[in-house]
CSV table of C-alpha atoms and ligand atoms in Angstrom, one decimal:
chain,number,residue,atom,x,y,z
A,1,MET,CA,62.7,111.2,168.0
A,2,ASN,CA,65.7,112.1,165.9
A,3,SER,CA,68.5,110.7,167.9
A,4,GLN,CA,70.0,108.7,165.0
A,5,ARG,CA,71.0,111.8,163.1
A,6,ASN,CA,74.1,113.9,163.8
A,7,LEU,CA,73.6,117.3,162.3
A,8,VAL,CA,76.6,119.2,163.7
A,9,GLY,CA,78.2,119.3,160.2
A,10,LEU,CA,75.3,121.4,159.0
A,11,ARG,CA,76.5,124.3,161.2
A,12,PHE,CA,79.8,124.2,159.4
A,13,LEU,CA,78.0,124.2,156.0
A,14,MET,CA,76.0,127.2,157.1
A,15,LEU,CA,79.0,129.1,158.3
A,16,GLY,CA,80.8,128.2,155.0
A,17,THR,CA,78.0,129.7,152.9
A,18,ALA,CA,78.0,132.9,155.0
A,19,ALA,CA,81.9,133.1,154.7
A,20,LEU,CA,81.7,132.7,150.9
A,21,SER,CA,78.9,135.3,150.5
A,22,ILE,CA,80.9,137.9,152.4
A,23,GLY,CA,84.2,136.9,150.8
A,24,ILE,CA,83.0,137.4,147.2
A,25,LEU,CA,81.8,140.9,148.1
A,26,PHE,CA,85.4,141.8,149.1
A,27,GLY,CA,86.5,140.2,145.7
A,28,VAL,CA,84.2,142.6,143.9
A,29,ILE,CA,85.5,145.6,145.9
A,30,GLY,CA,89.1,144.5,145.1
A,31,SER,CA,88.2,144.2,141.3
A,32,LEU,CA,86.7,147.8,141.4
A,33,GLN,CA,89.9,149.0,143.1
A,34,PHE,CA,91.9,147.7,140.1
A,35,LEU,CA,89.9,150.2,138.0
A,36,PHE,CA,89.5,153.0,140.5
A,37,PRO,CA,92.3,152.8,143.0
A,38,LYS,CA,90.6,155.4,145.2
A,39,PHE,CA,87.4,153.4,145.5
A,40,LEU,CA,86.7,152.8,149.3
A,41,GLU,CA,90.1,154.2,150.2
A,42,GLN,CA,89.6,153.5,153.9
A,43,LEU,CA,89.7,149.8,152.9
A,44,SER,CA,92.6,149.5,150.6
A,45,PHE,CA,93.5,146.6,148.3
A,46,THR,CA,96.1,145.5,151.0
A,47,SER,CA,93.1,144.7,153.2
A,48,THR,CA,90.4,143.6,150.6
A,49,ARG,CA,92.7,141.0,149.0
A,50,PRO,CA,93.4,139.1,152.3
A,51,LEU,CA,89.8,139.5,153.4
A,52,HIS,CA,88.6,138.0,150.1
A,53,VAL,CA,91.1,135.2,150.0
A,54,SER,CA,90.7,134.2,153.7
A,55,LEU,CA,87.0,134.1,153.5
A,56,VAL,CA,86.7,132.2,150.3
A,57,VAL,CA,89.4,129.7,151.5
A,58,SER,CA,87.4,129.3,154.8
A,59,TRP,CA,84.4,128.4,152.7
A,60,ILE,CA,86.4,125.6,151.1
A,61,PHE,CA,87.5,124.2,154.5
A,62,LEU,CA,84.2,124.7,156.2
A,63,ALA,CA,82.1,123.0,153.5
A,64,ALA,CA,84.6,120.1,153.3
A,65,ILE,CA,84.8,119.7,157.1
A,66,GLY,CA,81.0,120.1,157.5
A,67,GLY,CA,80.5,117.4,154.9
A,68,ILE,CA,82.8,115.0,156.7
A,69,TYR,CA,81.2,115.6,160.1
A,70,TYR,CA,77.8,114.9,158.4
A,71,TYR,CA,78.8,111.9,156.2
A,72,LEU,CA,80.7,109.9,158.8
A,73,PRO,CA,77.9,109.3,161.2
A,74,ASN,CA,74.9,109.6,158.9
A,75,LYS,CA,76.1,108.0,155.7
A,76,CYS,CA,79.1,105.9,156.5
A,77,GLY,CA,77.8,104.2,159.6
A,78,LEU,CA,80.7,105.6,161.6
A,79,PRO,CA,79.5,107.5,164.6
A,80,LEU,CA,81.7,110.4,165.7
A,81,TRP,CA,84.2,109.4,168.4
A,82,SER,CA,83.4,112.6,170.2
A,83,GLU,CA,80.2,114.5,169.7
A,84,ARG,CA,81.3,117.4,171.7
A,85,ALA,CA,84.6,118.1,169.9
A,86,PRO,CA,82.9,119.4,166.7
A,87,ARG,CA,81.1,122.0,168.8
A,88,TRP,CA,84.4,123.2,170.2
A,89,HIS,CA,85.8,123.1,166.7
A,90,PHE,CA,83.0,125.2,165.4
A,91,TRP,CA,83.3,127.9,168.1
A,92,ILE,CA,87.1,128.1,167.8
A,93,PHE,CA,86.6,128.6,164.1
A,94,VAL,CA,84.1,131.4,164.6
A,95,VAL,CA,86.0,133.3,167.3
A,96,THR,CA,89.4,133.0,165.5
A,97,GLY,CA,87.9,133.9,162.2
A,98,LEU,CA,86.3,137.0,163.6
A,99,ALA,CA,89.6,138.0,165.3
A,100,ILE,CA,91.4,137.5,161.9
A,101,LEU,CA,88.8,139.6,160.0
A,102,ALA,CA,89.0,142.3,162.7
A,103,SER,CA,92.8,142.5,162.4
A,104,TYR,CA,92.6,142.8,158.6
A,105,LEU,CA,89.9,145.5,158.9
A,106,ALA,CA,92.0,147.4,161.4
A,107,GLY,CA,95.0,147.1,159.1
A,108,LYS,CA,97.0,145.0,161.6
A,109,PHE,CA,99.2,142.6,159.7
A,110,GLY,CA,101.8,140.3,161.2
A,111,GLY,CA,102.3,137.1,159.3
A,112,ARG,CA,103.2,136.1,155.7
A,113,GLU,CA,101.2,136.1,152.5
A,114,TYR,CA,97.9,134.3,152.8
A,115,PHE,CA,98.3,134.3,156.6
A,116,GLU,CA,98.7,138.0,157.1
A,117,TYR,CA,97.1,138.2,160.5
A,118,PRO,CA,99.2,138.3,163.8
A,119,ALA,CA,100.8,134.9,164.1
A,120,ALA,CA,99.4,134.2,167.6
A,121,LEU,CA,96.0,133.6,166.0
A,122,SER,CA,97.4,130.5,164.3
A,123,ILE,CA,97.5,128.7,167.7
A,124,PRO,CA,93.7,128.2,168.0
A,125,ILE,CA,93.7,127.1,164.3
A,126,VAL,CA,96.2,124.4,165.0
A,127,ALA,CA,94.2,123.4,168.1
A,128,SER,CA,91.0,123.1,166.2
A,129,TRP,CA,92.7,120.9,163.5
A,130,VAL,CA,94.1,118.6,166.2
A,131,LEU,CA,90.6,118.2,167.6
A,132,PHE,CA,89.2,117.5,164.1
A,133,GLY,CA,92.1,115.1,163.2
A,134,VAL,CA,91.8,113.0,166.4
A,135,ASN,CA,88.0,112.8,166.1
A,136,TYR,CA,88.3,111.9,162.4
A,137,PHE,CA,90.8,109.1,162.8
A,138,LYS,CA,89.2,107.7,166.0
A,139,SER,CA,85.9,107.6,164.1
A,140,ALA,CA,87.1,106.3,160.8
A,141,LEU,CA,89.2,103.6,162.3
A,142,ARG,CA,86.0,102.0,163.4
A,143,GLN,CA,85.6,101.0,159.8
A,144,ALA,CA,86.3,97.3,159.5
A,145,GLY,CA,88.2,96.0,156.5
A,146,GLN,CA,89.7,98.0,153.7
A,147,TRP,CA,89.0,101.8,153.6
A,148,PRO,CA,87.3,103.2,150.5
A,149,VAL,CA,89.4,105.9,148.8
A,150,TYR,CA,87.5,108.8,150.2
A,151,LEU,CA,88.4,107.9,153.8
A,152,TRP,CA,92.0,107.9,152.8
A,153,MET,CA,91.6,111.2,151.0
A,154,TRP,CA,89.9,112.9,153.9
A,155,GLY,CA,92.5,111.5,156.4
A,156,THR,CA,95.4,112.5,154.2
A,157,GLY,CA,93.9,116.0,153.7
A,158,ILE,CA,93.5,116.5,157.4
A,159,PHE,CA,97.0,115.3,158.3
A,160,PHE,CA,98.7,117.3,155.5
A,161,PHE,CA,96.8,120.5,156.2
A,162,LEU,CA,98.2,120.4,159.8
A,163,PHE,CA,101.7,119.5,158.6
A,164,THR,CA,101.9,122.2,155.9
A,165,PHE,CA,100.2,124.8,158.1
A,166,LEU,CA,102.9,124.3,160.8
A,167,GLU,CA,105.5,124.3,158.0
A,168,ALA,CA,104.2,127.7,156.8
A,169,HIS,CA,105.1,129.1,160.2
A,170,LEU,CA,108.7,128.0,160.2
A,171,TRP,CA,109.6,131.7,159.4
A,172,LEU,CA,109.0,132.3,163.1
A,173,LEU,CA,112.3,130.5,163.8
A,174,PRO,CA,115.4,132.6,163.2
A,175,PHE,CA,117.1,129.8,161.2
A,176,PHE,CA,114.5,130.3,158.4
A,177,ARG,CA,113.7,134.0,158.9
A,178,GLU,CA,117.3,135.1,158.7
A,179,ASN,CA,117.9,133.6,155.3
A,180,MET,CA,115.6,134.9,152.6
A,181,VAL,CA,115.9,132.1,150.1
A,182,ARG,CA,115.4,129.5,152.8
A,183,GLU,CA,112.3,131.3,154.1
A,184,ILE,CA,110.7,131.8,150.7
A,185,THR,CA,111.4,128.2,149.6
A,186,VAL,CA,109.8,126.7,152.7
A,187,GLN,CA,106.9,129.2,152.6
A,188,TRP,CA,106.0,128.5,149.0
A,189,LYS,CA,106.6,124.8,149.3
A,190,SER,CA,104.1,124.7,152.2
A,191,TYR,CA,101.5,126.7,150.2
A,192,GLY,CA,101.8,124.3,147.2
A,193,SER,CA,101.3,121.3,149.5
A,194,MET,CA,98.5,123.0,151.4
A,195,THR,CA,96.4,123.4,148.2
A,196,GLY,CA,97.0,119.7,147.7
A,197,SER,CA,95.6,119.0,151.2
A,198,TRP,CA,92.3,120.9,150.5
A,199,ASN,CA,92.1,119.3,147.1
A,200,MET,CA,92.2,115.9,148.9
A,201,LEU,CA,89.3,116.9,151.1
A,202,CYS,CA,87.3,118.1,148.1
A,203,TYR,CA,88.1,115.2,145.7
A,204,GLY,CA,87.3,112.7,148.5
A,205,THR,CA,83.9,114.5,148.9
A,206,ALA,CA,83.3,114.4,145.1
A,207,ILE,CA,83.9,110.6,145.0
A,208,PHE,CA,81.9,110.0,148.1
A,209,VAL,CA,78.8,111.9,146.9
A,210,ALA,CA,79.0,110.6,143.3
A,211,GLY,CA,79.0,107.1,144.7
A,212,LYS,CA,76.0,107.8,146.9
A,213,ILE,CA,74.0,109.4,144.1
A,214,SER,CA,74.6,106.5,141.8
A,215,GLY,CA,74.2,103.9,144.6
A,216,ASN,CA,77.5,102.3,143.3
A,217,SER,CA,79.9,102.1,146.2
A,218,GLU,CA,82.5,100.6,143.8
A,219,ILE,CA,83.4,104.1,142.6
A,220,GLY,CA,85.2,104.6,145.9
A,221,ARG,CA,87.0,101.3,145.7
A,222,SER,CA,88.0,101.3,142.0
A,223,ARG,CA,91.5,101.1,140.8
A,224,LEU,CA,91.1,104.4,139.0
A,225,ALA,CA,90.1,106.2,142.2
A,226,PHE,CA,93.1,104.7,144.1
A,227,CYS,CA,95.4,105.6,141.2
A,228,MET,CA,94.1,109.2,141.5
A,229,TYR,CA,94.7,109.1,145.3
A,230,PHE,CA,98.3,108.0,144.9
A,231,LEU,CA,99.0,110.6,142.2
A,232,GLY,CA,97.4,113.2,144.5
A,233,LEU,CA,99.5,112.1,147.4
A,234,ALA,CA,102.7,112.3,145.3
A,235,GLY,CA,101.6,115.7,144.0
A,236,LEU,CA,101.0,116.8,147.6
A,237,MET,CA,104.3,115.6,148.8
A,238,PHE,CA,106.5,116.5,145.8
A,239,GLY,CA,104.4,118.4,143.4
A,240,TRP,CA,104.6,121.8,145.1
A,241,ALA,CA,107.5,122.5,142.8
A,242,HIS,CA,105.4,124.4,140.4
A,243,HIS,CA,104.5,126.8,143.2
A,244,THR,CA,108.1,127.7,143.8
A,245,TYR,CA,109.0,129.7,140.7
A,246,LEU,CA,110.3,132.4,143.0
A,247,VAL,CA,113.3,130.3,144.0
A,248,PRO,CA,115.9,128.7,141.7
A,249,SER,CA,115.2,125.1,140.9
A,250,GLU,CA,115.7,122.6,138.0
A,251,PRO,CA,113.0,123.0,135.3
A,252,TRP,CA,112.4,119.3,135.1
A,253,ILE,CA,111.3,119.2,138.7
A,254,ARG,CA,108.6,121.8,138.0
A,255,HIS,CA,107.5,120.0,134.8
A,256,LEU,CA,107.2,116.7,136.6
A,257,ALA,CA,105.1,118.5,139.3
A,258,TYR,CA,102.8,119.9,136.7
A,259,ILE,CA,102.4,116.5,135.0
A,260,VAL,CA,101.5,114.9,138.3
A,261,SER,CA,98.8,117.5,139.3
A,262,MET,CA,97.3,117.6,135.8
A,263,SER,CA,97.0,113.8,135.6
A,264,GLU,CA,95.3,113.8,139.0
A,265,LEU,CA,92.7,116.3,137.7
A,266,LEU,CA,92.3,114.3,134.4
A,267,ILE,CA,91.5,111.2,136.4
A,268,LEU,CA,88.9,113.0,138.5
A,269,GLY,CA,87.5,114.3,135.3
A,270,LYS,CA,87.3,110.7,133.9
A,271,ILE,CA,85.7,109.4,137.1
A,272,LEU,CA,83.0,112.0,137.0
A,273,TRP,CA,82.5,111.5,133.2
A,274,ASP,CA,81.9,107.8,133.7
A,275,TRP,CA,79.8,108.4,136.7
A,276,ARG,CA,77.6,110.7,134.7
A,277,ALA,CA,77.1,108.2,132.0
A,278,SER,CA,76.2,105.5,134.5
A,279,LEU,CA,73.2,107.5,136.0
A,280,ASP,CA,69.6,106.9,134.9
A,281,CYS,CA,67.1,109.6,134.6
A,282,TYR,CA,65.5,109.0,138.0
A,283,GLN,CA,68.9,109.3,139.8
A,284,LYS,CA,69.7,112.5,137.9
A,285,ASN,CA,66.3,114.1,138.8
A,286,LEU,CA,66.3,112.9,142.4
A,287,HIS,CA,69.6,114.7,143.0
A,288,CYS,CA,69.2,117.2,140.3
A,289,ASN,CA,71.0,120.1,142.1
A,290,ALA,CA,74.0,118.1,143.2
A,291,TYR,CA,74.1,116.4,139.8
A,292,ARG,CA,74.4,119.6,137.9
A,293,PHE,CA,77.2,120.9,140.1
A,294,PHE,CA,79.2,117.8,139.4
A,295,VAL,CA,78.6,118.1,135.7
A,296,ALA,CA,79.9,121.7,135.9
A,297,THR,CA,82.9,120.5,137.9
A,298,ASP,CA,83.8,118.1,135.1
A,299,PHE,CA,83.6,120.9,132.5
A,300,TRP,CA,85.8,123.2,134.6
A,301,ILE,CA,88.3,120.4,135.2
A,302,PHE,CA,88.9,120.2,131.5
A,303,ALA,CA,89.0,124.0,131.0
A,304,ASN,CA,91.5,124.3,133.9
A,305,VAL,CA,93.7,121.5,132.6
A,306,ILE,CA,93.8,123.2,129.2
A,307,LEU,CA,94.8,126.5,130.8
A,308,ALA,CA,97.3,124.9,133.0
A,309,ILE,CA,98.9,123.0,130.1
A,310,ALA,CA,99.1,126.2,128.1
A,311,ILE,CA,100.7,128.2,130.9
A,312,SER,CA,103.3,125.5,131.5
A,313,VAL,CA,104.6,125.8,127.9
A,314,PRO,CA,107.9,127.6,128.6
A,315,ALA,CA,107.4,130.3,125.9
A,316,PHE,CA,103.9,131.0,127.1
A,317,ASN,CA,104.9,130.8,130.8
A,318,LEU,CA,107.5,133.5,130.2
A,319,ILE,CA,104.7,135.9,129.1
A,320,THR,CA,102.0,134.9,131.6
A,321,HIS,CA,103.8,134.2,134.8
A,322,GLY,CA,102.9,136.4,137.7
A,323,THR,CA,100.2,138.1,135.7
A,324,HIS,CA,96.4,137.9,135.9
A,325,VAL,CA,96.7,134.5,134.1
A,326,THR,CA,98.0,133.0,137.3
A,327,VAL,CA,95.1,134.5,139.2
A,328,ALA,CA,92.7,133.0,136.6
A,329,HIS,CA,94.4,129.6,137.2
A,330,ALA,CA,93.9,130.0,141.0
A,331,MET,CA,90.4,131.2,140.8
A,332,GLY,CA,89.5,128.8,138.0
A,333,ALA,CA,90.5,125.9,140.3
A,334,THR,CA,89.0,127.2,143.5
A,335,ILE,CA,85.7,128.3,141.9
A,336,GLY,CA,85.3,125.9,139.0
A,337,ILE,CA,86.5,122.8,140.7
A,338,ASN,CA,86.5,123.1,144.6
A,339,THR,CA,83.4,125.3,144.9
A,340,MET,CA,81.4,123.4,142.4
A,341,ILE,CA,82.1,120.1,144.2
A,342,LEU,CA,81.3,121.6,147.6
A,343,LEU,CA,78.1,123.2,146.3
A,344,GLY,CA,77.2,119.7,145.0
A,345,SER,CA,77.9,118.2,148.4
A,346,VAL,CA,75.9,120.9,150.2
A,347,PHE,CA,72.8,120.4,148.0
A,348,TYR,CA,73.2,116.6,148.3
A,349,VAL,CA,73.1,117.0,152.1
A,350,ILE,CA,70.0,119.2,151.8
A,351,ARG,CA,68.3,116.7,149.5
A,352,GLU,CA,69.0,113.9,152.0
A,353,GLU,CA,67.7,115.8,155.0
A,354,LEU,CA,64.6,117.5,153.5
A,355,PRO,CA,61.6,115.7,152.5
A,356,MET,CA,60.6,116.9,149.0
A,357,ASP,CA,59.3,115.2,145.9
A,358,VAL,CA,61.5,114.7,142.9
A,359,ARG,CA,60.2,117.8,141.1
A,360,ALA,CA,60.6,120.1,144.0
A,361,ALA,CA,64.2,118.9,144.4
A,362,CYS,CA,65.1,120.8,141.1
A,363,SER,CA,64.3,124.3,142.4
A,364,ARG,CA,64.1,127.1,139.8
A,365,GLN,CA,66.1,129.5,141.8
A,366,VAL,CA,69.0,127.1,142.1
A,367,SER,CA,68.8,126.7,138.4
A,368,TYR,CA,69.0,130.4,137.8
A,369,GLY,CA,71.9,130.7,140.2
A,370,PHE,CA,73.7,127.8,138.7
A,371,TRP,CA,73.5,129.2,135.1
A,372,MET,CA,74.3,132.8,136.1
A,373,THR,CA,77.4,131.6,138.1
A,374,ASN,CA,78.7,129.4,135.3
A,375,ILE,CA,78.2,131.8,132.5
A,376,ALA,CA,79.7,134.7,134.5
A,377,LEU,CA,82.6,132.5,135.5
A,378,ALA,CA,83.5,131.8,131.9
A,379,VAL,CA,83.6,135.5,131.0
A,380,PHE,CA,85.4,136.3,134.3
A,381,LEU,CA,88.2,133.8,133.6
A,382,ALA,CA,88.5,134.7,130.0
A,383,SER,CA,88.9,138.4,130.8
A,384,LEU,CA,91.6,137.6,133.4
A,385,VAL,CA,93.5,135.5,130.9
A,386,LEU,CA,93.3,138.3,128.2
A,387,ALA,CA,94.4,141.0,130.7
A,388,GLY,CA,97.3,138.8,131.8
A,389,MET,CA,98.4,138.1,128.2
A,390,VAL,CA,98.2,141.8,127.2
A,391,LYS,CA,100.2,142.6,130.3
A,392,GLY,CA,102.8,139.9,129.6
A,393,LEU,CA,103.2,141.0,126.0
A,394,TYR,CA,103.5,144.7,126.8
A,395,SER,CA,106.8,146.0,125.8
A,396,GLY,CA,106.4,149.8,126.5
A,397,GLY,CA,107.9,151.5,129.5
A,398,ALA,CA,105.4,153.2,131.8
A,399,PHE,CA,103.4,151.0,134.2
A,400,GLN,CA,100.6,153.6,134.0
A,401,GLN,CA,100.3,153.1,130.2
A,402,MET,CA,100.2,149.3,130.5
A,403,MET,CA,97.4,149.6,133.0
A,404,MET,CA,95.5,151.7,130.5
A,405,GLU,CA,95.9,149.0,127.9
A,406,ILE,CA,94.5,146.3,130.2
A,407,ARG,CA,91.7,148.5,131.6
A,408,PRO,CA,88.9,147.2,129.2
A,409,TYR,CA,89.7,143.6,130.3
A,410,LEU,CA,89.7,144.6,133.9
A,411,ALA,CA,86.3,146.3,133.4
A,412,VAL,CA,84.9,143.1,132.0
A,413,PHE,CA,86.5,141.2,134.9
A,414,ALA,CA,84.8,143.5,137.4
A,415,ILE,CA,81.3,143.4,135.7
A,416,SER,CA,81.4,139.6,135.3
A,417,GLY,CA,82.6,139.4,138.9
A,418,VAL,CA,79.4,141.2,140.0
A,419,PHE,CA,77.3,138.7,138.1
A,420,LEU,CA,79.3,135.9,139.5
A,421,MET,CA,78.7,137.2,142.9
A,422,LEU,CA,74.9,137.5,142.3
A,423,GLY,CA,74.7,134.0,140.9
A,424,LEU,CA,76.6,132.6,143.9
A,425,TRP,CA,74.5,134.7,146.3
A,426,ILE,CA,71.3,133.1,144.9
A,427,LEU,CA,72.8,129.6,145.4
A,428,LEU,CA,74.2,130.4,148.8
A,429,PHE,CA,71.1,132.1,150.1
A,430,ASN,CA,69.0,129.1,149.1
A,431,ALA,CA,71.5,126.7,150.7
A,432,PHE,CA,71.6,128.7,153.9
A,433,ARG,CA,67.9,129.0,154.2
A,434,LEU,CA,67.3,125.3,153.7
A,435,LEU,CA,70.1,124.3,156.1
A,436,TRP,CA,68.6,126.6,158.6
A,437,SER,CA,65.2,125.1,158.3
A,438,ILE,CA,66.7,121.6,158.7
A,439,LEU,CA,68.5,122.6,161.8
A,440,ARG,CA,65.4,124.2,163.3
A,441,LYS,CA,63.1,121.3,162.5
A,442,PRO,CA,65.0,118.1,161.8
A,443,VAL,CA,63.0,115.4,160.1
A,444,ASP,CA,62.6,112.0,161.8
A,445,HIS,CA,64.2,109.7,159.3
A,446,ALA,CA,62.8,106.6,160.9
A,447,THR,CA,59.2,107.5,160.5
A,448,GLY,CA,58.9,110.9,158.8
A,449,PRO,CA,58.2,111.8,155.2
A,450,VAL,CA,61.7,111.0,154.1
A,451,ALA,CA,61.2,107.4,155.1
A,452,ALA,CA,57.8,107.4,153.3
A,453,GLU,CA,59.3,108.9,150.2
A,454,ARG,CA,62.1,106.3,150.2
A,455,VAL,CA,59.5,103.5,150.5
A,456,THR,CA,57.6,104.9,147.5
A,457,ALA,CA,60.8,105.4,145.5
A,458,GLN,CA,61.9,101.8,146.2
A,459,ALA,CA,58.5,100.5,145.3
A,460,GLY,CA,58.5,102.5,142.1
B,501,HEM,C1,83.8,131.2,144.8
B,501,HEM,C2,84.3,132.4,144.6
B,501,HEM,C3,85.8,132.8,144.6
B,501,HEM,C4,86.9,132.1,145.0
B,501,HEM,C5,86.9,130.7,145.5
B,501,HEM,C6,88.0,133.0,144.8
B,501,HEM,C7,89.3,132.6,145.1
B,501,HEM,C8,90.4,133.5,145.0
B,501,HEM,C9,91.8,133.1,145.3
B,501,HEM,C10,92.2,131.8,145.8
B,501,HEM,C11,92.5,134.2,145.0
B,501,HEM,C12,94.1,134.3,145.2
B,501,HEM,C13,94.7,134.2,143.9
B,501,HEM,C14,96.2,134.2,144.0
B,501,HEM,O1,96.8,134.4,145.0
B,501,HEM,O2,96.8,134.1,142.9
B,501,HEM,C15,91.7,135.3,144.6
B,501,HEM,C16,92.1,136.6,144.3
B,501,HEM,C17,91.2,137.6,143.8
B,501,HEM,N1,89.9,137.4,143.5
B,501,HEM,FE1,88.7,135.8,143.9
B,501,HEM,N2,87.6,134.2,144.2
B,501,HEM,C18,86.2,134.1,144.1
B,501,HEM,C19,85.4,135.0,143.6
B,501,HEM,C20,85.8,136.3,143.2
B,501,HEM,C21,84.9,137.3,142.7
B,501,HEM,C22,83.4,137.2,142.4
B,501,HEM,C23,85.6,138.4,142.4
B,501,HEM,C24,85.1,139.7,141.8
B,501,HEM,C25,85.6,140.3,140.8
B,501,HEM,C26,87.0,138.1,142.8
B,501,HEM,C27,88.1,138.9,142.7
B,501,HEM,C28,89.4,138.7,143.1
B,501,HEM,C29,90.5,139.6,143.1
B,501,HEM,C30,90.4,141.1,142.7
B,501,HEM,C31,91.6,138.9,143.5
B,501,HEM,C32,93.0,139.5,143.7
B,501,HEM,C33,93.8,139.3,142.4
B,501,HEM,C34,95.2,139.8,142.5
B,501,HEM,O3,95.8,139.8,143.6
B,501,HEM,O4,95.8,140.2,141.5
B,501,HEM,N3,87.0,136.8,143.2
B,501,HEM,N4,90.4,134.8,144.5
């Protein structure tokens, strides 16, 4: 009997791994189209870019949502208020997602940047977040006493996603649509805050899983973690300013916004750094897959902060803004930080649900995938930064000539992108396979081998 476990979250994790696997393929096609504009002409860059971005961002949401649906009932002792709502949520996501992909493939665009599908498809997205939000708060409010920081982060992320998603649709009202500055300001403001909302979901997940691996629940209640939460909240509400370069604003507002989001990242980096130092050898090996993704997250946090500080220096910003350096910043954060955290979370869930001994937990394939992904990512980001700098410094006239100058960097970008894709595919394939085997044959945690292993581990 396995009635105690609620595995609905695993469906979201599986869907997330599938979305990312397909999404990166469109990224690779897009990078080849930089080099050979006629490559796969039927599927132009106008379609491959939104296909890539929508699928990889779906991965971020699906993996974060799946984690929350899994952790609340199974790890936080907070049974879901509704067990049926996540199933609805899942199917709404699948059907709407397929409709969005079909509209991109058919070249039918209707919305604004990042939400380029016909706007009516946003209605089911809103409905699914309302379902998720109500279920989350009804379940989390069962927690007696003070909430640990991750419950605040998840709740804040859900609320602000819904808020900013609705805000991103204000262009539907003539008051906003008929004034370009007003429309662009609101649009980019909402995007800036929306990234803050998914960061809340991811950082909450990182703190939760780190606490579970170390067995130290204080990580989620520490002053440092709450300090990070409030900085993140301030960044989310006011820190969108560095996403609104397109519209006139006072420079100090942008600089303050930058300082807030960078300090938030630095605190997360410090929490993970301290957490790493606190683990003993057994804990590291027991969760060896999840552990290494968090170590990688820490590395990429520092690399991203350095890049972000560099591109916020006015003289440097003048050269790099709107070039591939900005894309490196976006992908550096979504791959290096969000994706690494979420892969750590997925492998933590797998480890918790699958009975395996400590040695088997560190699979060789995951190890290959991990190193291939991280090494390729370093080359990938460096080539984007160099392409952006050469573009920014280019003083000649013809666009064509400038493109010839950055071509070698774009070639390295595309080749490293292929390796990045292969590395991620190894990881995602393994995760998908293991999640599938768990869903097909859930282990009885009360009497099965997991329980036996726990007893042995405790005795040891
Ligand atoms: C975990 C994997 C990945 C994530 C999370 C990710 C995320 C993103 C995001 C958020 C953007 C939008 C950037 C912006 O608007 O400034 C983007 C753009 C892009 N990505 Fe990725 N990406 C991933 C992997 C890849 C791979 C493997 C490639 C292959 C080379 C790739 C190629 C591209 C291209 C060509 C663009 C468009 C850049 C432009 O518009 O100039 N991505 N990606």
